[in-house]
Amino acid sequence: GAVVSQHPSWVICKSGTSVKIECRSLDFQATTMFWYRQFPKQSLMLMATSNEGSKATYEQGVEKDKFLINHASLTLSTLTVTSAHPEDSSFYICSARDRGSPTYNEQFFGPGTRLTVL
Amino acid sequence: AQKITQTQPGMFVQEKEAVTLDCTYDTSDQSYGLFWYKQPSSGEMIFLIYQGSYDEQNATEGRYSLNFQKARKSANLVISASQLGDSAMYFCAMRGVNTGKLIFGQGTTLQVKP
């Protein structure tokens, strides 16, 4: 199946700093990528939908100025957590759909990035 | 609006036995897809099985089968011949054709006992 990578896999930062997480589709073009957030032992919560070349669409309750999403190419989307605080500590997972795949219905997930804000 | 409900926070099953994980959903979309994912402790999301709302046959993938009952809006996952490696969190998810967004249920933690 298609492969989605994320970098970094984990990051620890001080409160008030910004952190950028990269999501790449390695062997397919992803016109749409999705960013999820997951707290321990809880469900994945969709934060935003990222479309290549246009502004991301954020879910209700997600601060767009805090979670900046950029989808500059068909294989790369980035999530920047600005002025991070301890409550932003979470597991962030990106996902993408391969529109060129016969298994179009599948949605492929990156391995996730664990963010810890001190 | 779309909603996915998994009412079993945790389940135990004996190795080699079958187990059913429950999932109910609600949507106003006429066309939608239902998914099951496995999330081991490493955090990766592993796609297991997919069922389209217009598919007449229940989906099967190896030891996984999806018991789709459209009128009852349920999409239960059946794992046959459980293995120790099946211990993980399992998520039911749905994507409506109108929203295009994949949303998840609360998840069920499955533990397989030797």
XYZ file of N, CA and C in Angstrom:
696
model
N 0.809 -1.204 0.000
C 0.000 0.000 0.000
C 0.846 1.258 0.000
N 0.164 2.389 -0.133
C 0.867 3.663 -0.169
C 1.488 3.986 1.192
N 2.567 4.742 1.161
C 3.305 5.043 2.381
C 3.247 6.537 2.677
N 2.939 6.837 3.933
C 2.932 8.209 4.419
C 3.947 8.305 5.550
N 4.833 9.282 5.457
C 5.832 9.452 6.510
C 5.573 10.744 7.269
N 6.041 10.763 8.488
C 5.947 11.962 9.315
C 7.292 12.209 9.960
N 7.611 13.493 10.107
C 8.849 13.863 10.766
C 8.646 15.134 11.572
N 9.082 15.153 12.823
C 9.776 14.076 13.531
C 8.790 13.061 14.097
N 9.280 11.951 14.586
C 8.406 10.963 15.208
C 8.064 11.380 16.630
N 8.959 12.135 17.247
C 8.648 12.683 18.556
C 9.431 13.978 18.743
N 8.890 14.868 19.532
C 9.555 16.138 19.794
C 9.163 16.627 21.174
N 10.172 17.163 21.857
C 9.967 17.795 23.160
C 10.376 19.250 23.020
N 9.523 20.140 23.448
C 9.856 21.555 23.314
C 9.428 22.317 24.559
N 9.958 23.520 24.670
C 9.608 24.374 25.799
C 8.335 25.158 25.486
N 7.610 25.469 26.507
C 6.384 26.243 26.349
C 6.698 27.582 25.676
N 5.880 27.940 24.712
C 6.071 29.210 24.018
C 6.783 29.095 22.688
N 7.401 27.959 22.441
C 8.084 27.775 21.160
C 7.119 27.184 20.132
N 7.542 27.223 18.863
C 6.734 26.671 17.782
C 7.368 25.387 17.269
N 6.546 24.480 16.853
C 7.018 23.170 16.383
C 6.373 22.879 15.037
N 7.196 22.435 14.090
C 6.682 22.083 12.759
C 6.748 20.580 12.568
N 5.661 20.013 12.095
C 5.581 18.578 11.801
C 5.334 18.419 10.307
N 6.138 17.567 9.672
C 6.006 17.332 8.241
C 5.317 16.011 7.962
N 4.505 16.023 6.938
C 3.804 14.814 6.496
C 4.041 14.667 5.003
N 4.578 13.520 4.597
C 4.884 13.299 3.186
C 4.248 12.010 2.680
N 3.699 12.093 1.484
C 3.272 10.874 0.796
C 4.449 10.455 -0.068
N 4.957 9.251 0.168
C 6.231 8.864 -0.438
C 6.095 8.299 -1.846
N 5.026 7.643 -2.142
C 4.927 6.997 -3.443
C 3.613 7.277 -4.148
N 2.981 8.360 -3.764
C 1.753 8.737 -4.449
C 1.520 10.227 -4.246
N 0.637 10.768 -5.054
C 0.300 12.174 -4.935
C -0.996 12.323 -4.139
N -0.924 13.156 -3.143
C -2.069 13.334 -2.250
C -2.590 14.759 -2.387
N -3.674 14.905 -3.119
C -4.244 16.249 -3.249
C -4.882 16.701 -1.943
N -5.249 15.742 -1.132
C -5.864 16.059 0.157
C -5.174 15.295 1.271
N -4.802 16.029 2.299
C -4.245 15.403 3.496
C -5.067 15.846 4.701
N -5.066 15.019 5.699
C -5.854 15.271 6.903
C -4.931 15.246 8.122
N -5.225 16.121 9.069
C -4.470 16.135 10.320
C -5.398 15.777 11.476
N -4.933 14.809 12.268
C -5.691 14.348 13.430
C -4.861 14.560 14.689
N -5.582 14.617 15.785
C -4.958 14.721 17.100
C -5.540 13.619 17.966
N -4.689 12.997 18.773
C -5.143 11.900 19.612
C -4.532 12.008 20.994
N -5.385 12.094 22.008
C -4.927 12.039 23.390
C -4.863 10.576 23.810
N -4.075 10.267 24.848
C -3.893 8.869 25.257
C -5.203 8.132 25.469
N -5.282 6.973 24.877
C -6.423 6.068 24.995
C -7.736 6.703 24.531
N -7.643 7.684 23.663
C -8.848 8.309 23.135
C -8.876 8.176 21.618
N -9.947 8.687 21.052
C -10.141 8.563 19.619
C -9.291 9.580 18.851
N -9.236 9.415 17.549
C -8.595 10.406 16.687
C -9.610 11.507 16.400
N -9.178 12.734 16.628
C -10.052 13.864 16.364
C -9.531 14.607 15.137
N -10.361 14.756 14.134
C -9.960 15.467 12.936
C -9.794 16.952 13.262
N -8.604 17.470 12.921
C -8.339 18.880 13.170
C -8.618 19.720 11.924
N -8.127 19.221 10.790
C -8.249 20.032 9.578
C -8.018 19.176 8.351
N -8.538 19.671 7.255
C -8.340 19.058 5.946
C -7.473 20.001 5.128
N -6.421 19.427 4.570
C -5.438 20.231 3.863
C -5.475 19.914 2.373
N -5.747 20.907 1.569
C -5.786 20.727 0.120
C -4.603 21.429 -0.528
N -3.958 20.744 -1.434
C -2.777 21.272 -2.098
C -3.088 22.577 -2.791
N -2.297 23.590 -2.450
C -2.422 24.880 -3.111
C -3.525 25.773 -2.590
N -4.205 25.360 -1.567
C -5.259 26.226 -1.022
C -5.237 26.187 0.499
N -6.032 27.042 1.087
C -6.056 27.115 2.552
C -6.721 25.879 3.140
N -6.239 25.519 4.311
C -6.808 24.358 4.992
C -8.194 24.688 5.546
N -8.994 23.667 5.672
C -10.315 23.792 6.278
C -10.255 23.197 7.670
N -10.522 24.016 8.659
C -10.404 23.590 10.049
C -11.746 23.131 10.600
N -11.690 22.151 11.491
C -12.881 21.692 12.168
C -13.264 22.685 13.260
N -14.521 22.641 13.595
C -15.019 23.554 14.624
C -14.256 23.359 15.919
N -13.846 24.464 16.508
C -13.141 24.412 17.779
C -11.632 24.339 17.650
N -11.125 24.183 16.449
C -9.672 24.124 16.243
C -9.182 25.521 15.867
N -8.207 26.020 16.623
C -7.712 27.372 16.380
C -6.790 27.402 15.174
N -7.197 28.052 14.131
C -6.383 28.081 12.919
C -5.112 28.890 13.081
N -5.122 29.859 13.989
C -3.907 30.647 14.203
C -2.895 29.902 15.062
N -3.362 28.908 15.758
C -2.459 28.135 16.610
C -1.892 26.937 15.842
N -2.712 26.346 15.033
C -2.308 25.177 14.258
C -2.286 25.569 12.774
N -1.090 25.984 12.338
C -0.941 26.451 10.962
C -0.649 25.263 10.050
N -1.445 25.152 9.004
C -1.285 24.041 8.075
C -0.975 24.594 6.690
N 0.053 23.995 6.091
C 0.460 24.373 4.748
C 0.591 23.126 3.898
N -0.002 23.158 2.722
C 0.055 22.010 1.811
C 0.623 22.525 0.494
N 1.946 22.652 0.482
C 2.608 23.343 -0.627
C 2.763 22.499 -1.879
N 2.761 21.198 -1.729
C 2.934 20.349 -2.901
C 2.044 19.118 -2.769
N 2.029 18.311 -3.822
C 1.175 17.123 -3.818
C 1.690 16.017 -2.908
N 2.881 16.224 -2.348
C 3.433 15.182 -1.489
C 3.812 15.679 -0.102
N 3.550 16.942 0.203
C 3.997 17.473 1.486
C 2.948 18.390 2.104
N 2.647 18.116 3.357
C 1.813 19.012 4.164
C 2.516 19.203 5.497
N 2.445 20.415 6.035
C 3.075 20.672 7.326
C 2.062 21.245 8.302
N 2.262 20.855 9.563
C 1.460 21.377 10.665
C 2.416 22.079 11.613
N 2.193 23.348 11.862
C 3.010 24.092 12.808
C 2.167 24.450 14.019
N 2.615 23.980 15.169
C 1.953 24.331 16.418
C 2.664 25.571 16.938
N 1.983 26.680 16.920
C 2.610 27.936 17.303
C 2.434 28.204 18.793
N 3.459 28.798 19.399
C 3.424 29.124 20.822
C 2.831 27.965 21.627
N 3.507 26.852 21.536
C 2.987 25.628 22.145
C 2.911 25.731 23.664
N 1.895 25.107 24.226
C 1.716 25.039 25.669
C 1.527 23.584 26.067
N 1.688 23.280 27.349
C 1.568 21.880 27.775
C 0.274 21.202 27.333
N -0.808 21.945 27.236
C -2.072 21.332 26.824
C -2.084 20.929 25.350
N -1.064 21.383 24.603
C -0.941 20.973 23.191
C -0.230 19.633 23.060
N 0.296 19.141 24.169
C 0.968 17.848 24.141
C -0.021 16.779 23.705
N 0.348 16.053 22.672
C -0.583 15.080 22.114
C 0.140 14.273 21.038
N -0.600 13.359 20.454
C -0.114 12.554 19.329
C -0.786 13.111 18.085
N 0.011 13.586 17.142
C -0.530 14.174 15.918
C -0.286 13.207 14.757
N -1.346 12.931 14.040
C -1.271 11.953 12.951
C -1.788 12.582 11.667
N -1.031 12.411 10.588
C -1.522 12.885 9.308
C -2.000 11.699 8.487
N -2.809 11.995 7.498
C -3.396 10.955 6.671
C -3.613 11.486 5.267
N -3.614 10.592 4.305
C -3.803 11.017 2.924
C -4.520 9.936 2.133
N -5.218 10.390 1.110
C -5.884 9.457 0.215
C -5.173 9.469 -1.136
N -4.968 8.298 -1.661
C -4.309 8.157 -2.951
C -5.378 8.075 -4.034
N -5.605 9.181 -4.687
C -6.685 9.211 -5.669
C -6.358 8.400 -6.925
N -5.100 8.077 -7.072
C -4.732 7.306 -8.253
C -4.724 5.814 -8.023
N -5.104 5.409 -6.822
C -5.029 3.997 -6.484
C -6.360 3.301 -6.743
N -6.279 2.045 -7.226
C -7.530 1.278 -7.366
C -8.205 1.045 -6.039
N -7.412 1.075 -4.961
C -8.013 0.946 -3.624
C -8.244 2.341 -3.079
N -8.945 3.113 -3.859
C -9.155 4.524 -3.546
C -9.786 4.734 -2.188
N -10.590 3.781 -1.775
C -11.292 3.969 -0.514
C -10.372 3.949 0.692
N -9.184 3.452 0.510
C -8.276 3.421 1.640
C -7.777 4.820 1.962
N -7.547 5.039 3.235
C -6.931 6.277 3.673
C -5.701 5.885 4.458
N -4.562 6.380 4.031
C -3.284 5.944 4.594
C -2.821 6.928 5.660
N -2.272 6.357 6.691
C -1.878 7.165 7.835
C -0.370 7.178 8.014
N 0.120 8.331 8.468
C 1.508 8.405 8.877
C 1.683 7.746 10.234
N 2.925 7.546 10.650
C 3.200 6.873 11.920
C 2.931 7.745 13.139
N 2.655 9.024 12.937
C 2.342 9.902 14.050
C 3.560 10.619 14.614
N 3.298 11.741 15.263
C 4.326 12.532 15.941
C 3.852 12.802 17.359
N 4.676 12.387 18.292
C 4.319 12.620 19.701
C 4.960 13.919 20.154
N 4.134 14.896 20.486
C 4.603 16.207 20.938
C 4.445 16.325 22.439
N 5.533 16.680 23.091
C 5.502 16.953 24.530
C 5.982 18.378 24.743
N 5.148 19.177 25.375
C 5.494 20.568 25.652
C 5.747 20.717 27.150
N 6.943 21.157 27.477
C 7.309 21.266 28.900
C 6.912 22.619 29.487
N -25.037 15.413 9.755
C -23.920 15.146 10.661
C -23.630 13.652 10.687
N -22.397 13.331 11.001
C -21.979 11.944 11.072
C -21.574 11.600 12.498
N -21.871 10.388 12.888
C -21.478 9.951 14.218
C -21.184 8.472 14.206
N -20.126 8.110 14.899
C -19.736 6.704 15.037
C -19.704 6.373 16.517
N -20.279 5.264 16.893
C -20.325 4.886 18.300
C -19.776 3.482 18.496
N -18.800 3.385 19.373
C -18.289 2.080 19.804
C -18.531 2.006 21.309
N -19.345 1.088 21.723
C -19.796 1.062 23.117
C -18.956 0.168 24.016
N -17.993 -0.529 23.450
C -17.162 -1.436 24.242
C -15.786 -0.812 24.452
N -15.525 -0.231 25.613
C -14.201 0.366 25.823
C -13.101 -0.688 25.810
N -13.408 -1.872 26.360
C -12.414 -2.924 26.413
C -13.044 -4.292 26.250
N -12.290 -5.178 25.609
C -12.768 -6.552 25.398
C -11.612 -7.516 25.643
N -11.974 -8.699 26.155
C -11.011 -9.777 26.310
C -11.471 -10.944 25.441
N -10.507 -11.647 24.872
C -10.848 -12.855 24.119
C -9.719 -13.866 24.315
N -10.095 -15.110 24.338
C -9.104 -16.173 24.464
C -8.467 -16.411 23.100
N -7.180 -16.681 23.131
C -6.473 -16.986 21.893
C -7.190 -18.092 21.134
N -7.266 -17.924 19.818
C -7.877 -18.873 18.875
C -9.406 -18.775 18.819
N -9.989 -17.972 19.675
C -11.431 -17.795 19.608
C -11.778 -16.577 18.744
N -13.050 -16.487 18.364
C -13.521 -15.349 17.579
C -14.044 -14.262 18.506
N -13.992 -13.037 18.028
C -14.485 -11.913 18.832
C -15.174 -10.916 17.904
N -16.217 -10.293 18.422
C -16.953 -9.286 17.654
C -16.839 -7.936 18.341
N -16.409 -6.951 17.593
C -16.319 -5.586 18.097
C -17.465 -4.776 17.483
N -18.221 -4.114 18.346
C -19.435 -3.440 17.891
C -19.176 -2.026 17.381
N -19.977 -1.638 16.405
C -19.898 -0.289 15.849
C -21.259 0.087 15.289
N -21.780 1.204 15.726
C -22.995 1.731 15.112
C -22.689 3.127 14.585
N -23.472 3.548 13.619
C -23.178 4.829 12.995
C -24.468 5.568 12.677
N -24.306 6.833 12.411
C -25.441 7.650 11.987
C -24.941 8.647 10.962
N -25.664 8.790 9.889
C -25.296 9.726 8.845
C -26.510 10.083 8.020
N -26.451 11.265 7.437
C -27.517 11.669 6.531
C -27.109 11.435 5.079
N -25.862 11.019 4.860
C -25.403 10.726 3.506
C -26.022 9.434 3.000
N -26.357 9.424 1.723
C -26.898 8.213 1.109
C -25.776 7.238 0.767
N -24.628 7.803 0.490
C -23.480 6.977 0.136
C -22.353 7.242 1.124
N -21.803 6.180 1.664
C -20.747 6.342 2.660
C -19.913 5.071 2.714
N -18.775 5.189 3.354
C -17.905 4.045 3.514
C -17.612 3.823 4.984
N -17.483 2.576 5.353
C -17.186 2.204 6.735
C -15.846 1.490 6.785
N -15.063 1.821 7.759
C -13.695 1.319 7.867
C -13.441 0.789 9.278
N -12.507 -0.134 9.355
C -11.957 -0.539 10.631
C -10.435 -0.422 10.559
N -9.875 0.161 11.635
C -8.440 0.302 11.760
C -7.988 -0.316 13.075
N -6.759 -0.794 13.050
C -6.121 -1.331 14.245
C -4.992 -0.387 14.635
N -4.899 -0.076 15.910
C -3.808 0.773 16.393
C -3.080 0.067 17.533
N -1.936 -0.545 17.244
C -1.143 -1.153 18.327
C -0.512 -0.070 19.186
N 0.206 -0.498 20.203
C 0.792 0.461 21.148
C 1.794 1.391 20.483
N 2.317 1.006 19.336
C 3.269 1.869 18.616
C 2.591 3.123 18.059
N 1.269 3.085 17.927
C 0.540 4.257 17.464
C 0.170 4.265 15.992
N 0.783 3.400 15.199
C 0.458 3.426 13.773
C -0.975 2.959 13.548
N -1.598 3.493 12.531
C -2.964 3.115 12.176
C -2.895 2.116 11.029
N -3.403 0.941 11.273
C -3.354 -0.134 10.281
C -4.758 -0.365 9.731
N -4.906 -0.188 8.429
C -6.195 -0.398 7.783
C -6.513 -1.887 7.753
N -7.736 -2.239 8.159
C -8.128 -3.644 8.204
C -9.124 -4.007 7.110
N -10.201 -3.215 7.016
C -11.290 -3.637 6.140
C -12.184 -2.460 5.809
N -12.812 -2.545 4.635
C -13.685 -1.476 4.159
C -15.011 -2.057 3.657
N -16.087 -1.323 3.939
C -17.417 -1.711 3.454
C -18.108 -0.482 2.868
N -18.499 -0.540 1.637
C -19.252 0.545 1.040
C -20.731 0.391 1.354
N -21.420 1.508 1.439
C -22.825 1.456 1.840
C -23.702 0.744 0.821
N -23.237 0.678 -0.425
C -24.029 0.007 -1.453
C -23.554 -1.410 -1.727
N -22.531 -1.826 -0.997
C -22.048 -3.200 -1.184
C -23.057 -4.171 -0.585
N -23.462 -5.132 -1.370
C -24.474 -6.072 -0.876
C -23.865 -7.187 -0.046
N -22.622 -7.483 -0.329
C -21.972 -8.563 0.415
C -21.143 -7.972 1.545
N -21.076 -8.690 2.643
C -20.211 -8.272 3.731
C -18.756 -8.413 3.328
N -17.958 -7.405 3.696
C -16.540 -7.442 3.342
C -15.787 -8.456 4.194
N -14.808 -9.081 3.580
C -13.929 -9.997 4.313
C -12.496 -9.754 3.858
N -11.580 -9.852 4.836
C -10.155 -9.731 4.544
C -9.423 -10.680 5.479
N -9.131 -11.851 4.986
C -8.439 -12.832 5.819
C -9.266 -13.188 7.044
N -8.705 -12.956 8.233
C -9.422 -13.286 9.466
C -10.433 -12.232 9.873
N -10.495 -11.147 9.114
C -11.408 -10.059 9.446
C -12.638 -10.109 8.548
N -13.786 -9.923 9.151
C -15.003 -9.766 8.367
C -15.838 -8.664 8.993
N -16.595 -8.015 8.165
C -17.418 -6.906 8.625
C -18.873 -7.326 8.507
N -19.561 -7.349 9.612
C -20.978 -7.700 9.640
C -21.787 -6.414 9.469
N -22.174 -6.147 8.220
C -22.834 -4.901 7.867
C -24.344 -5.098 7.851
N -25.021 -4.353 8.750
C -26.476 -4.395 8.781
C -26.963 -2.965 8.591
N -27.267 -2.645 7.348
C -27.559 -1.265 6.969
C -28.794 -0.717 7.674
N -29.831 -1.523 7.773
C -31.069 -1.043 8.394
C -30.851 -0.719 9.865
N -29.977 -1.457 10.489
C -29.691 -1.208 11.904
C -28.536 -0.242 12.087
N -27.940 0.184 10.964
C -26.796 1.100 11.001
C -25.691 0.558 11.897
N -25.347 -0.684 11.645
C -24.259 -1.273 12.413
C -23.230 -1.876 11.463
N -21.986 -1.873 11.907
C -20.876 -2.378 11.092
C -19.876 -3.034 12.026
N -20.249 -4.178 12.539
C -19.412 -4.857 13.526
C -18.248 -5.584 12.871
N -17.121 -5.573 13.541
C -15.933 -6.284 13.061
C -15.847 -7.626 13.754
N -15.663 -8.663 12.974
C -15.475 -9.999 13.523
C -14.042 -10.431 13.229
N -13.328 -10.791 14.274
C -11.976 -11.329 14.120
C -12.050 -12.805 14.471
N -11.703 -13.638 13.533
C -11.742 -15.075 13.792
C -10.361 -15.551 14.237
N -10.339 -16.615 14.978
C -9.087 -17.251 15.408
C -8.103 -16.218 15.945
N -8.483 -15.566 17.021
C -7.667 -14.481 17.573
C -6.239 -14.928 17.867
N -5.334 -13.981 17.653
C -3.915 -14.226 17.930
C -3.424 -13.192 18.940
N -2.351 -13.523 19.617
C -1.813 -12.598 20.622
C -1.487 -11.239 20.001
N -1.066 -11.256 18.761
C -0.729 -10.018 18.065
C -1.923 -9.156 17.722
N -3.112 -9.683 17.948
C -4.316 -8.894 17.696
C -4.601 -7.918 18.835
N -3.895 -8.055 19.937
C -4.095 -7.142 21.063
C -3.729 -5.727 20.621
N -4.704 -4.835 20.689
C -4.523 -3.472 20.186
C -5.812 -2.698 20.424
N -5.786 -1.433 20.006
C -7.004 -0.644 20.012
C -7.585 -0.700 18.600
N -8.902 -0.850 18.516
C -9.572 -0.951 17.230
C -10.563 0.194 17.081
N -10.479 0.828 15.911
C -11.348 1.956 15.645
C -12.241 1.671 14.449
N -13.509 1.985 14.619
C -14.465 2.004 13.524
C -14.502 3.436 12.996
N -14.613 3.602 11.699
C -14.615 4.936 11.125
C -15.574 4.995 9.945
N -15.982 6.206 9.618
C -16.925 6.387 8.517
C -16.550 7.619 7.718
N -16.750 7.508 6.418
C -16.558 8.667 5.553
C -17.778 8.804 4.667
N -18.428 9.950 4.771
C -19.574 10.217 3.921
C -19.118 10.820 2.608
N -19.891 10.552 1.552
C -19.495 11.040 0.242
C -19.577 12.564 0.178
N -20.457 13.159 0.977
C -20.601 14.608 0.943
C -19.481 15.331 1.678
N -19.073 14.816 2.809
C -18.040 15.507 3.591
C -16.632 15.099 3.182
N -16.484 13.861 2.786
C -15.155 13.369 2.442
C -14.233 13.208 3.635
N -14.762 13.407 4.839
C -13.909 13.325 6.028
C -14.091 11.969 6.701
N -13.003 11.420 7.173
C -13.038 10.161 7.893
C -13.112 10.473 9.374
N -14.199 10.062 10.007
C -14.334 10.307 11.443
C -14.348 8.973 12.174
N -13.909 9.002 13.414
C -13.659 7.785 14.168
C -14.575 7.638 15.371
N -14.808 6.389 15.722
C -15.471 6.078 16.975
C -14.482 6.173 18.126
N -14.978 5.858 19.315
C -14.165 6.032 20.523
C -13.075 4.984 20.659
N -13.241 3.891 19.964
C -12.251 2.828 20.016
C -12.585 1.753 21.031
N -12.089 0.547 20.762
C -12.226 -0.597 21.666
C -10.861 -1.211 21.839
N -10.446 -1.367 23.089
C -9.165 -2.023 23.369
C -9.401 -3.515 23.497
N -8.757 -4.263 22.641
C -8.888 -5.724 22.650
C -7.637 -6.346 23.246
N -7.845 -7.235 24.182
C -6.734 -7.989 24.747
C -6.972 -9.468 24.506
N -5.994 -10.111 23.897
C -6.075 -11.536 23.607
C -5.288 -12.283 24.677
N -5.957 -13.205 25.329
C -5.329 -13.963 26.415
C -4.777 -15.284 25.888
N -3.575 -15.652 26.332
C -3.017 -16.945 25.880
C -3.727 -18.133 26.536
